[in-house]
C-alpha atoms as an extended CHARMM CRD file, in Angstrom:
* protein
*
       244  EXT
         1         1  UNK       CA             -1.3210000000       11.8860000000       14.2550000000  PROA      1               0.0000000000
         2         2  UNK       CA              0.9890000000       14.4940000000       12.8300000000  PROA      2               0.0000000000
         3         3  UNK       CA              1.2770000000       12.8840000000        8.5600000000  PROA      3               0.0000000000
         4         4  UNK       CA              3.4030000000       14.3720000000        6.2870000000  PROA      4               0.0000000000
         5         5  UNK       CA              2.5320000000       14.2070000000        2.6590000000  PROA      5               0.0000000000
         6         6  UNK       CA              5.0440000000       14.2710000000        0.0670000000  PROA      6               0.0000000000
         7         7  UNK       CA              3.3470000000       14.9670000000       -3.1980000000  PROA      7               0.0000000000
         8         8  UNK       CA              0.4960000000       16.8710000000       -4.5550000000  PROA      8               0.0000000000
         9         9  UNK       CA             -0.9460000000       14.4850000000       -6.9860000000  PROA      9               0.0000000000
        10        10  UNK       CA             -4.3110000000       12.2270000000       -6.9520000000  PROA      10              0.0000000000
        11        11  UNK       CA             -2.8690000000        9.6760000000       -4.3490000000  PROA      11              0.0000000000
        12        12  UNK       CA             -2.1720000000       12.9290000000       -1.8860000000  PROA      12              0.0000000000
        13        13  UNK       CA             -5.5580000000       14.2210000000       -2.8010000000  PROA      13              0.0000000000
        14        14  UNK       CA             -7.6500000000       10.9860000000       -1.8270000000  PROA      14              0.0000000000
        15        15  UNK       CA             -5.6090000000        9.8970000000        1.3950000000  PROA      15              0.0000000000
        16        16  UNK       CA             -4.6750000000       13.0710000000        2.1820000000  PROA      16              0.0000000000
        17        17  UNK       CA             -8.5830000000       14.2260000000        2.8080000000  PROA      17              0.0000000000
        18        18  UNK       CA             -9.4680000000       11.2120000000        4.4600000000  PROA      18              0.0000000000
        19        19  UNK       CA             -6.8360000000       11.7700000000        6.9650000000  PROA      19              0.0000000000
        20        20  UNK       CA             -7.8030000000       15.1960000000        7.5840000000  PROA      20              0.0000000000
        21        21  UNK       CA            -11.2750000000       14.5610000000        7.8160000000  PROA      21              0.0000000000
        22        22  UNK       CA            -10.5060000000       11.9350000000       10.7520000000  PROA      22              0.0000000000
        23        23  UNK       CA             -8.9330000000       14.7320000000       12.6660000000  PROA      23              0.0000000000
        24        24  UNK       CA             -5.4450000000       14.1900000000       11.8760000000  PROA      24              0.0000000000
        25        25  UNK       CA             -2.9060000000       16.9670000000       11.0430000000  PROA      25              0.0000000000
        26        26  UNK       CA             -1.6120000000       16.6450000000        7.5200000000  PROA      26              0.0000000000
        27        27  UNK       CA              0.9290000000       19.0480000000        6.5140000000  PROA      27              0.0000000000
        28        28  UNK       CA              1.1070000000       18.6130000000        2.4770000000  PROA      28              0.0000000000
        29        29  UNK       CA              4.4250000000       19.2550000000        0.8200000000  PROA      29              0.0000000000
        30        30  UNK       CA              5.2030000000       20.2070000000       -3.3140000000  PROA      30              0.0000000000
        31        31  UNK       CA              8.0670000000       21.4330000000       -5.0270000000  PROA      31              0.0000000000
        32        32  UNK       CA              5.0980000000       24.0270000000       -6.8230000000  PROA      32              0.0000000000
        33        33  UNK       CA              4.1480000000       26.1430000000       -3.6300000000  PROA      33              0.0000000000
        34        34  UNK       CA              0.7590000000       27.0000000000       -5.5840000000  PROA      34              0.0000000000
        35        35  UNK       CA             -0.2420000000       23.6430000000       -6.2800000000  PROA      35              0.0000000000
        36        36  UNK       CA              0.6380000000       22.0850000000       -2.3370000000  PROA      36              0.0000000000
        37        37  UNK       CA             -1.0570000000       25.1380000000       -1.0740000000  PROA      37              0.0000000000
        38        38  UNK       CA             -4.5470000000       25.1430000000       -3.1010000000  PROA      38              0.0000000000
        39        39  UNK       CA             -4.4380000000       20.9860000000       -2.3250000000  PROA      39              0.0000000000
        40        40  UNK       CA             -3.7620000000       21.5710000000        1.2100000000  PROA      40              0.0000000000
        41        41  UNK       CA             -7.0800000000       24.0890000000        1.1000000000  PROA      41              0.0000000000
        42        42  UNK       CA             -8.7530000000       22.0050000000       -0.1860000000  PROA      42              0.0000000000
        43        43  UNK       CA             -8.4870000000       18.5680000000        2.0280000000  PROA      43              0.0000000000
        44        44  UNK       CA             -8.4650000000       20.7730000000        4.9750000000  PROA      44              0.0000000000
        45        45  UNK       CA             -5.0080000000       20.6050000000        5.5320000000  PROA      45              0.0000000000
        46        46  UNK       CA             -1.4120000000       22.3780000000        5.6650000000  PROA      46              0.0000000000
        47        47  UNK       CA              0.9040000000       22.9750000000        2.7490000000  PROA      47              0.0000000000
        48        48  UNK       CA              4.7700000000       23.4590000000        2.6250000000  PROA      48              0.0000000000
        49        49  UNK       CA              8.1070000000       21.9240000000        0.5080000000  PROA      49              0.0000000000
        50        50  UNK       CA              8.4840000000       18.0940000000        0.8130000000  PROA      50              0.0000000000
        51        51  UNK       CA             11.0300000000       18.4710000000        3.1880000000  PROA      51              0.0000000000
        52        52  UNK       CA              8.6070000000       20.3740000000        5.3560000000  PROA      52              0.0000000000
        53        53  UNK       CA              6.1920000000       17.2510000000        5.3100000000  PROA      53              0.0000000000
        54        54  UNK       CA              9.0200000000       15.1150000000        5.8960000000  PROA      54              0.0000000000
        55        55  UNK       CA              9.6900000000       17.4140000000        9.0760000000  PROA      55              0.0000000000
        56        56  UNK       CA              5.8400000000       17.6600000000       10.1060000000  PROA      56              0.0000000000
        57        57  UNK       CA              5.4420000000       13.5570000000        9.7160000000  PROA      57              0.0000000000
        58        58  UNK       CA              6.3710000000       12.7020000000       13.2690000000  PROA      58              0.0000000000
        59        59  UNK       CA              3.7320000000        9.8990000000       13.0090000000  PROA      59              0.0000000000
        60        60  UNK       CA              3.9150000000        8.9160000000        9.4930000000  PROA      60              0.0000000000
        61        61  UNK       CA              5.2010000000       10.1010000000        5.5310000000  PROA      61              0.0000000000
        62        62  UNK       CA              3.6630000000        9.5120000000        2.7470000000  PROA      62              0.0000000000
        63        63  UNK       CA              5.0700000000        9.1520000000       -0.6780000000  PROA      63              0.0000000000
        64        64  UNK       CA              2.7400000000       10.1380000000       -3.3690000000  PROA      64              0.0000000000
        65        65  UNK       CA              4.8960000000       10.3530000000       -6.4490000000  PROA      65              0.0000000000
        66        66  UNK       CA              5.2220000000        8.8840000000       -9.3070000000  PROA      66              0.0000000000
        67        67  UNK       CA              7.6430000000        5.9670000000       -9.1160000000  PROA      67              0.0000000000
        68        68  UNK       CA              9.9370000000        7.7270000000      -11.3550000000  PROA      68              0.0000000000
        69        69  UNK       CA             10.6740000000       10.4850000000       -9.2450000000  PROA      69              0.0000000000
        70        70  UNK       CA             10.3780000000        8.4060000000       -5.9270000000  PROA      70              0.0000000000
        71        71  UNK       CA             13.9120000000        6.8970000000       -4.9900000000  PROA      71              0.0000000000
        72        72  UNK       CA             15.4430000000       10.7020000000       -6.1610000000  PROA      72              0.0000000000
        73        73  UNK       CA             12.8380000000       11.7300000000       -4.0610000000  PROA      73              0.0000000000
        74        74  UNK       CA             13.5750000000       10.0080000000       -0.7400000000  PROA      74              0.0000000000
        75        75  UNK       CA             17.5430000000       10.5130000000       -1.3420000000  PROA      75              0.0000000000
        76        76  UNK       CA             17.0310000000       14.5840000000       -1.5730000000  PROA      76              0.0000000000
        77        77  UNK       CA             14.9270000000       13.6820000000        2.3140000000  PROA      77              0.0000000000
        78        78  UNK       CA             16.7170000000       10.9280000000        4.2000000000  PROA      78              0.0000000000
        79        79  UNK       CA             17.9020000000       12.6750000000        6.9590000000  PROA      79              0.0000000000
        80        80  UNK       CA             14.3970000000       14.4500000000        7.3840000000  PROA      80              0.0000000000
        81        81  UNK       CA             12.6600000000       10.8030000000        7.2860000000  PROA      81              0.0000000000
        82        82  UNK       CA             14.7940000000        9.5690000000        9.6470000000  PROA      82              0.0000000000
        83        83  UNK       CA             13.3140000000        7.4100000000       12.1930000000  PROA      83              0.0000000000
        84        84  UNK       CA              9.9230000000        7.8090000000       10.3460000000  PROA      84              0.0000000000
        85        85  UNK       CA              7.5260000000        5.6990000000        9.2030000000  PROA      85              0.0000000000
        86        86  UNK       CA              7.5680000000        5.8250000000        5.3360000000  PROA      86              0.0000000000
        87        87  UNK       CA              4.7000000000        4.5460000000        3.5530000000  PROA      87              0.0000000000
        88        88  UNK       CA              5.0930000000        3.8160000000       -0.0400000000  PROA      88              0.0000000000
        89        89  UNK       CA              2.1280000000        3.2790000000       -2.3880000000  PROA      89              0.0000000000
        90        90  UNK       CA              3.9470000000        3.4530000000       -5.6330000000  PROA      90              0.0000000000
        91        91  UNK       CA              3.7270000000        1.0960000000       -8.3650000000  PROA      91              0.0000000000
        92        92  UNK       CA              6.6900000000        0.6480000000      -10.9290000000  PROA      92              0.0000000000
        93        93  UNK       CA              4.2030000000        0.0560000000      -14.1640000000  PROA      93              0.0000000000
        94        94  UNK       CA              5.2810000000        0.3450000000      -17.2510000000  PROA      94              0.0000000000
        95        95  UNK       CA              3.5320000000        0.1680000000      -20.2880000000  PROA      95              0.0000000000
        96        96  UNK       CA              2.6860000000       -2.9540000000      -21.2530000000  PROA      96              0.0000000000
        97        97  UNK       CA              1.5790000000       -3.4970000000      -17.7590000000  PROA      97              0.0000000000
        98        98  UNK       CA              4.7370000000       -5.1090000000      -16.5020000000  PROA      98              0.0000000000
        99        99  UNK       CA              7.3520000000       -3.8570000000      -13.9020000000  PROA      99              0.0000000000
       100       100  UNK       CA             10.0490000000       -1.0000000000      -13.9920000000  PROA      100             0.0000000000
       101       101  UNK       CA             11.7780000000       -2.9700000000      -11.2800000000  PROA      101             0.0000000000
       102       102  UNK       CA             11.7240000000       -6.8010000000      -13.0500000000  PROA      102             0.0000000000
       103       103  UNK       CA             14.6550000000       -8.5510000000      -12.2270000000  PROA      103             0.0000000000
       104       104  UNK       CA             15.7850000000       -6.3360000000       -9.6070000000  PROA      104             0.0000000000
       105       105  UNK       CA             14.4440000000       -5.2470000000       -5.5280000000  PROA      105             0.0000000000
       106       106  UNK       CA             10.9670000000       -4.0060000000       -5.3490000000  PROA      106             0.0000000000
       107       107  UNK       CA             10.3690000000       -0.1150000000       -5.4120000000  PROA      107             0.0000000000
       108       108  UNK       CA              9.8860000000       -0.3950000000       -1.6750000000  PROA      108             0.0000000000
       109       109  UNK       CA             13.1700000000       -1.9670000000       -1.0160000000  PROA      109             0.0000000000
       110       110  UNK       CA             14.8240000000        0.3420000000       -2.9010000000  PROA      110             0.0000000000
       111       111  UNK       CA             13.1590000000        3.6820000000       -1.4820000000  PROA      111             0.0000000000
       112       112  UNK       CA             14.4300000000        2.0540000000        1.7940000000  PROA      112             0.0000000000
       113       113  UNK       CA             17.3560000000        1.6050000000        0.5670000000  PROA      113             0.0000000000
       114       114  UNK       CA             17.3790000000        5.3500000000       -0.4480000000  PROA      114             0.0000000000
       115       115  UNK       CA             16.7450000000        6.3240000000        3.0140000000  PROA      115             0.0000000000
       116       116  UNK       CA             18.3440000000        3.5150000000        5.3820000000  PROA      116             0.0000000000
       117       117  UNK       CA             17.4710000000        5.1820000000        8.6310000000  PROA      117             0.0000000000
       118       118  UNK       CA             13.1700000000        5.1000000000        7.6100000000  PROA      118             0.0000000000
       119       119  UNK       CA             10.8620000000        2.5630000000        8.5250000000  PROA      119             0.0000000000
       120       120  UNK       CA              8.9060000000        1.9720000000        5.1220000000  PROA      120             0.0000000000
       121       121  UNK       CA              5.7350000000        0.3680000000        4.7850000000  PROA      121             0.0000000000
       122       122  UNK       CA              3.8220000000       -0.4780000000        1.5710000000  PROA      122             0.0000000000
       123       123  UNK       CA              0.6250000000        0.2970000000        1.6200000000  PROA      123             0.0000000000
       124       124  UNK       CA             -2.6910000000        1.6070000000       -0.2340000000  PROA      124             0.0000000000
       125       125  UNK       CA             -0.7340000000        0.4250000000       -4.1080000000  PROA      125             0.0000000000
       126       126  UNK       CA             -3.7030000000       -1.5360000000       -5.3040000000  PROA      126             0.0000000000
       127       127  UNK       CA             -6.2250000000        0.2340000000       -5.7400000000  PROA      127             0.0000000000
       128       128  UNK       CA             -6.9660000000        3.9100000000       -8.5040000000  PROA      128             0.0000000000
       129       129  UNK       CA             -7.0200000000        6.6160000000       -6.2760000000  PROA      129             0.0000000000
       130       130  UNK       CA            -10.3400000000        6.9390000000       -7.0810000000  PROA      130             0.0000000000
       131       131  UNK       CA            -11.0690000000        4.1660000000       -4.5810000000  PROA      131             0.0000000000
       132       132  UNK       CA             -9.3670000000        6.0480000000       -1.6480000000  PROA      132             0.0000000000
       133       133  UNK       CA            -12.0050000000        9.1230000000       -1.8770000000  PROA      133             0.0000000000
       134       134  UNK       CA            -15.0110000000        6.6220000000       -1.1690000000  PROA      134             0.0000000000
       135       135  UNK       CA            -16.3640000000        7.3620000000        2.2620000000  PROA      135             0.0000000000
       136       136  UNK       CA            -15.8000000000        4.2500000000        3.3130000000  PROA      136             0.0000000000
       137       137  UNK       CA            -14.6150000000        2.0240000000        0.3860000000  PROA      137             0.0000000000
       138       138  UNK       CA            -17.1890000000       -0.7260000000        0.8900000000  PROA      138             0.0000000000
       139       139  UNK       CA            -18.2100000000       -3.2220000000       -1.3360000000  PROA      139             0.0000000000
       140       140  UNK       CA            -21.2260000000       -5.6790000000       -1.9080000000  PROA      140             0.0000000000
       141       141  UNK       CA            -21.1910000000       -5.3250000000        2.2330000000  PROA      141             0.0000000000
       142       142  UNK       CA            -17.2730000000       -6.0870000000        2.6310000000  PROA      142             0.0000000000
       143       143  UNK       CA            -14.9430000000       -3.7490000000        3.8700000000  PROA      143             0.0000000000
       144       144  UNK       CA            -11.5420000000       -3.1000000000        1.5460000000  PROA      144             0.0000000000
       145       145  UNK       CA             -8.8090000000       -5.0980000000        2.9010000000  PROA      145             0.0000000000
       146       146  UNK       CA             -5.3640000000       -3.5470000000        2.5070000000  PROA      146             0.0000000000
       147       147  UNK       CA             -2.3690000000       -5.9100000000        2.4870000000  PROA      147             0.0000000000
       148       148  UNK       CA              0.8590000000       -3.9190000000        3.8050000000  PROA      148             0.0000000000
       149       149  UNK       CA              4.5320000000       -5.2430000000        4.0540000000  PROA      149             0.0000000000
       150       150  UNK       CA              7.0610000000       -4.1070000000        6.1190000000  PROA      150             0.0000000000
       151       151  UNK       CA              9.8850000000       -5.1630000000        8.7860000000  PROA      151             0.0000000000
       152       152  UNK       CA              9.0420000000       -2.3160000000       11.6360000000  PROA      152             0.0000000000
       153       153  UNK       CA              6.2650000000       -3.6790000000       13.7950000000  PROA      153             0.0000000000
       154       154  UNK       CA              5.6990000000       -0.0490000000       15.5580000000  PROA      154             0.0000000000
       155       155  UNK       CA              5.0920000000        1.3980000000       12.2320000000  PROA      155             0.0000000000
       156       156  UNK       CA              2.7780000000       -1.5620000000       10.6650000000  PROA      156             0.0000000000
       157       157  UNK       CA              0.6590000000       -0.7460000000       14.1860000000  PROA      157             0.0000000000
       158       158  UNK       CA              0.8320000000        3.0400000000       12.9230000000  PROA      158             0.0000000000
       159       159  UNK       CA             -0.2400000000        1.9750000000        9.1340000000  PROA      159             0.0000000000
       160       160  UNK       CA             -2.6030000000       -0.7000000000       10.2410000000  PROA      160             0.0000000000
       161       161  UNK       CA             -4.6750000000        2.3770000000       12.1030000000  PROA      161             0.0000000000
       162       162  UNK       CA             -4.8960000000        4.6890000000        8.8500000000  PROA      162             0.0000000000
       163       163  UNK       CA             -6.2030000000        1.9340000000        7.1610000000  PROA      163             0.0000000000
       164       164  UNK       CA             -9.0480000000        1.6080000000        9.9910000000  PROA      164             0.0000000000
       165       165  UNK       CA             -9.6060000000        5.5650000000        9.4450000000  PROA      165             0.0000000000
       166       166  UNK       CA            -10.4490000000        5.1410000000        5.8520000000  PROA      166             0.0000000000
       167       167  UNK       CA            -12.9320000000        2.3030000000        7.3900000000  PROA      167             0.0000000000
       168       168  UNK       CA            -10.9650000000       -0.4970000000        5.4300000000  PROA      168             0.0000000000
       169       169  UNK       CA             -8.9050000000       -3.8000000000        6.7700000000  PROA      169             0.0000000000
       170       170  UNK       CA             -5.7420000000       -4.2310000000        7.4740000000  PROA      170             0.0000000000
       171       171  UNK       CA             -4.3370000000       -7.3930000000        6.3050000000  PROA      171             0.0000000000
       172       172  UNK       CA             -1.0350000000       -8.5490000000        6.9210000000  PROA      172             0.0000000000
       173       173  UNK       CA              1.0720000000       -9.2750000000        3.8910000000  PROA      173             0.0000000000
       174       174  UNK       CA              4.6350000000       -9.7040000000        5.5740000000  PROA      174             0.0000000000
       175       175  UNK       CA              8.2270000000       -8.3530000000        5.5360000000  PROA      175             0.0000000000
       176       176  UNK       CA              8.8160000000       -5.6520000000        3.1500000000  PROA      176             0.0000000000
       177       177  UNK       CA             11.1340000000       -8.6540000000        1.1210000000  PROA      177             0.0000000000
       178       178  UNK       CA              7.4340000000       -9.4930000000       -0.2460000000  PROA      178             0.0000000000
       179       179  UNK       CA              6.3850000000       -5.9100000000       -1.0600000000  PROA      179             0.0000000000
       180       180  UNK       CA              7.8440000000       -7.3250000000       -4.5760000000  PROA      180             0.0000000000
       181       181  UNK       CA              4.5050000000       -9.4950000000       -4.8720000000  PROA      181             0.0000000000
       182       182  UNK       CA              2.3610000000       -6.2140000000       -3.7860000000  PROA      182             0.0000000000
       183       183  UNK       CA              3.5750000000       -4.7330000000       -6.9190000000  PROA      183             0.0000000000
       184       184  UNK       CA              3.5340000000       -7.7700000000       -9.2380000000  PROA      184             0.0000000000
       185       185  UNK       CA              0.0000000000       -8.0450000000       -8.3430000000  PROA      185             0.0000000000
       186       186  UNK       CA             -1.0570000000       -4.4310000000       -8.7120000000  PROA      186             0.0000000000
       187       187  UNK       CA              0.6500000000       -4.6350000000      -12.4840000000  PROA      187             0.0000000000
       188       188  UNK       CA             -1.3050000000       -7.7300000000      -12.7370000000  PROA      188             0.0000000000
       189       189  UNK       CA             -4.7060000000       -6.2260000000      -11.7880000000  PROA      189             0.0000000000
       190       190  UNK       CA             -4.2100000000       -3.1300000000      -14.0920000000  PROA      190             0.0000000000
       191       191  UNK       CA             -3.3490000000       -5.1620000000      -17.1200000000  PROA      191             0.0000000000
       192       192  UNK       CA             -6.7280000000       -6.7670000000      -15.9630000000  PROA      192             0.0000000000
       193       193  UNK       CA             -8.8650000000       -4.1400000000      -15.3710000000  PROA      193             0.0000000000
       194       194  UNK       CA             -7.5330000000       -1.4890000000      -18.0890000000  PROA      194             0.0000000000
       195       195  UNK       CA             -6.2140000000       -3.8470000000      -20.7260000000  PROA      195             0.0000000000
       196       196  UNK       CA             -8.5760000000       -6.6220000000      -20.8340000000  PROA      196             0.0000000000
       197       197  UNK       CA            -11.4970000000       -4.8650000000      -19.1600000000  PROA      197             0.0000000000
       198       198  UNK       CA            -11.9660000000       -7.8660000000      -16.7940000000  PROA      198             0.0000000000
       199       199  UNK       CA            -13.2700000000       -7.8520000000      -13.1980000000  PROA      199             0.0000000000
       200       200  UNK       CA            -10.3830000000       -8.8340000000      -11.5030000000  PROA      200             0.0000000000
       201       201  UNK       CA            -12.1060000000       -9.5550000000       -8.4570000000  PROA      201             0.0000000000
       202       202  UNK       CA            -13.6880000000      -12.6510000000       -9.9930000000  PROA      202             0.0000000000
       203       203  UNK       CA            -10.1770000000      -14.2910000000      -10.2320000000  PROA      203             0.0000000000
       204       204  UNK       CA            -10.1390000000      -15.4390000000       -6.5890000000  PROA      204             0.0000000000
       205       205  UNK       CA            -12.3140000000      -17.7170000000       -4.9650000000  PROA      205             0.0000000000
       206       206  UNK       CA            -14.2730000000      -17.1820000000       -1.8070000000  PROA      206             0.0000000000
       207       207  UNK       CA            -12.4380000000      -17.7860000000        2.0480000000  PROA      207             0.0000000000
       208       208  UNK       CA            -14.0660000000      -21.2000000000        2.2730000000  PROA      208             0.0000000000
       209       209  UNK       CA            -13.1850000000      -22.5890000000       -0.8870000000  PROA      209             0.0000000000
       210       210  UNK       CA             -9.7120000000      -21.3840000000       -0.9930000000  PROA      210             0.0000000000
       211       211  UNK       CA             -8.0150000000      -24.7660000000       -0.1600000000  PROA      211             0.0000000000
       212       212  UNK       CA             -7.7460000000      -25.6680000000        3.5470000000  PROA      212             0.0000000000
       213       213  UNK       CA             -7.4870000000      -23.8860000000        7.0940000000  PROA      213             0.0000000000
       214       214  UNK       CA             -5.1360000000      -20.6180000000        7.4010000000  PROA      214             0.0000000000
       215       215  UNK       CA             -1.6140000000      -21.4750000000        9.4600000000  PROA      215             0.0000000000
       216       216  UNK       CA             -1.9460000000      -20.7650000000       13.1240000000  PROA      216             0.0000000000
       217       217  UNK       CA             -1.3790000000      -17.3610000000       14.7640000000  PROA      217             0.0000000000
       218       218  UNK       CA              0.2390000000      -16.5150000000       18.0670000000  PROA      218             0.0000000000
       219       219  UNK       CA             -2.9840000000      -16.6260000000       20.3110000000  PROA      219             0.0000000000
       220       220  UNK       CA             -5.8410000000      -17.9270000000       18.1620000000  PROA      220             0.0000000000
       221       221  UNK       CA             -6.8670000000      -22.1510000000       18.5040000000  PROA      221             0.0000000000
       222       222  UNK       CA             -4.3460000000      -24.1910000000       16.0580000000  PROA      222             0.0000000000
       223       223  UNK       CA             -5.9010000000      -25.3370000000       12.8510000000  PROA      223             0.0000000000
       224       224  UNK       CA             -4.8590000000      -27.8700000000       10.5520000000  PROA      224             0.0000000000
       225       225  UNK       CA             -2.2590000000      -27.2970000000        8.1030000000  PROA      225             0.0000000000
       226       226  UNK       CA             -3.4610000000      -26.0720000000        5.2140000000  PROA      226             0.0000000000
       227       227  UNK       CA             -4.1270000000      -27.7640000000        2.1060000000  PROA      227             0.0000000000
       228       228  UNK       CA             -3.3790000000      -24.9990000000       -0.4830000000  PROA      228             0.0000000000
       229       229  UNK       CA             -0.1990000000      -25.1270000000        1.4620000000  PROA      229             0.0000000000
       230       230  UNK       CA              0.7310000000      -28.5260000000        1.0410000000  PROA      230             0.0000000000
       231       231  UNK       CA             -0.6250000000      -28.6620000000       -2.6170000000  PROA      231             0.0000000000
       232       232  UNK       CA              2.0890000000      -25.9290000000       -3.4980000000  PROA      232             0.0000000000
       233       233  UNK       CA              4.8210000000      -28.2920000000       -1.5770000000  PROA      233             0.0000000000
       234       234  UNK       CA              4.0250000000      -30.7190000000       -3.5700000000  PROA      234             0.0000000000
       235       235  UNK       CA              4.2600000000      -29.0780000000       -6.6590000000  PROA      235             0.0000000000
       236       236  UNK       CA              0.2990000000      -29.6910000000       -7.2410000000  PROA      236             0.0000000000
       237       237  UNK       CA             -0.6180000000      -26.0010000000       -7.2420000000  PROA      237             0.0000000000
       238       238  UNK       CA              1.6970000000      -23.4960000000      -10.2490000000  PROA      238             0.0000000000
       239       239  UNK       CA              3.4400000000      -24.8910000000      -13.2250000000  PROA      239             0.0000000000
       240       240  UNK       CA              2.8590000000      -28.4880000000      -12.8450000000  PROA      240             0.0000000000
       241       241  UNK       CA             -1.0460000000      -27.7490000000      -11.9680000000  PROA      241             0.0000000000
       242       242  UNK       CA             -1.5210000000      -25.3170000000      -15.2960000000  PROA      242             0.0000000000
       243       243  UNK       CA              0.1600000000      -27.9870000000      -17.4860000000  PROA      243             0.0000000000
       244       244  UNK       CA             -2.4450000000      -30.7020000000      -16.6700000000  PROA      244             0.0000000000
């Protein structure tokens, strides 16, 4: 795939190399020339201005920004990420570990917004970049799963398949409407890990004990409506259940 890259930070850095090192051609674009050019040495890749990577992403863009500069940052390249695929991993996080964006559309809906003619996906905004640079990111024998929302289904297929090259899971998180609850829950996993110093991980329960069957999916044997499901109809699972 041809992947444009626009930022030179840490998030550029890890995905950026794995992407190159699966054979893909990453062109890496920085306002500093310097900087995008000793990056793109180093990840075995090409550098040039953001609007170059915006050109060179014929397959798929990358924002790797800070979400302060992001939505100024997709306005300056709409027309060059036209009819792209747009994949966002920001995360509005302010201190205090709470949202930018509270009360308002997710970061992803408004870097589409910013460029109306891109298909954006978000993607790859839960875990420290740290994460991305393990070769693959396995853990205790389990793949990383990575939930992505978006509305375009050709470039969820596109997204779904860099996930697979970083040898993680793509899991299905729904229209980019829910990205919102992508970056809710990546503010409330670093408030968990870096505030409290908690394993966030421990917070879920297993598959199996998570309440009842999964809904049914276009092609697979229809299972039984879920219980979790029908305990959150019923107003047995959120406020009501935490008050007792």
């Amino acid at each position: 795939m041809r992947i444009g890259i626009a930022g030179t930070g840490n998030m550029a850095r890890a995905l950026g190399a794995q992407w190159s090192r699966a054979g893909h051609d990453v062109l890496v674009g920085g306002r500093d020339a310097g900087r995008a050019a000793a990056l793109a040495e180093e990840i075995g890749a090409r550098a040039g201005t953001p609007r170059e990577a915006a050109r060179h992403g014929g397959d798929a863009v990358l924002l790797a920004v800070p979400y302060g500069a992001a939505v100024g940052v997709v306005s300056a390249l709409a027309d060059a990420v036209r009819g792209r695929t747009l994949i966002d991993c920001t995360n509005p996080v302010a201190p205090g570990f709470v949202l930018e964006t509270r009360g308002g559309p997710s970061a992803a809906e408004r870097i589409a917004a910013a460029a109306p003619g891109a298909s954006v996906v978000k993607a790859f905004n839960l875990c420290h970049e740290s994460v991305w640079r393990l070769t693959p990111p396995v853990f205790d024998g389990r793949p990383l799963a990575v939930p992505l929302c978006g509305d375009d289904a050709p470039a969820l297929d596109t997204v779904r398949l860099l996930v697979r090259d970083l040898g993680c899971v793509p899991v299905d998180g729904g229209g980019l409407d829910r990205a919102a609850l992508l970056e809710a829950t990546a503010a409330l996993l670093i408030g968990l890990w870096v505030g409290e110093g908690v394993d966030a991980q421990a917070i879920a329960p297993p598959l199996e004990y998570a309440g009842g069957a999964a809904p049914p999916r276009p092609g697979r044997e229809t299972r039984p409506r879920s219980k979790w499901i029908a305990a959150c109809e019923a107003g047995r699972i959120g406020t009501r259940h935490a008050d007792g």
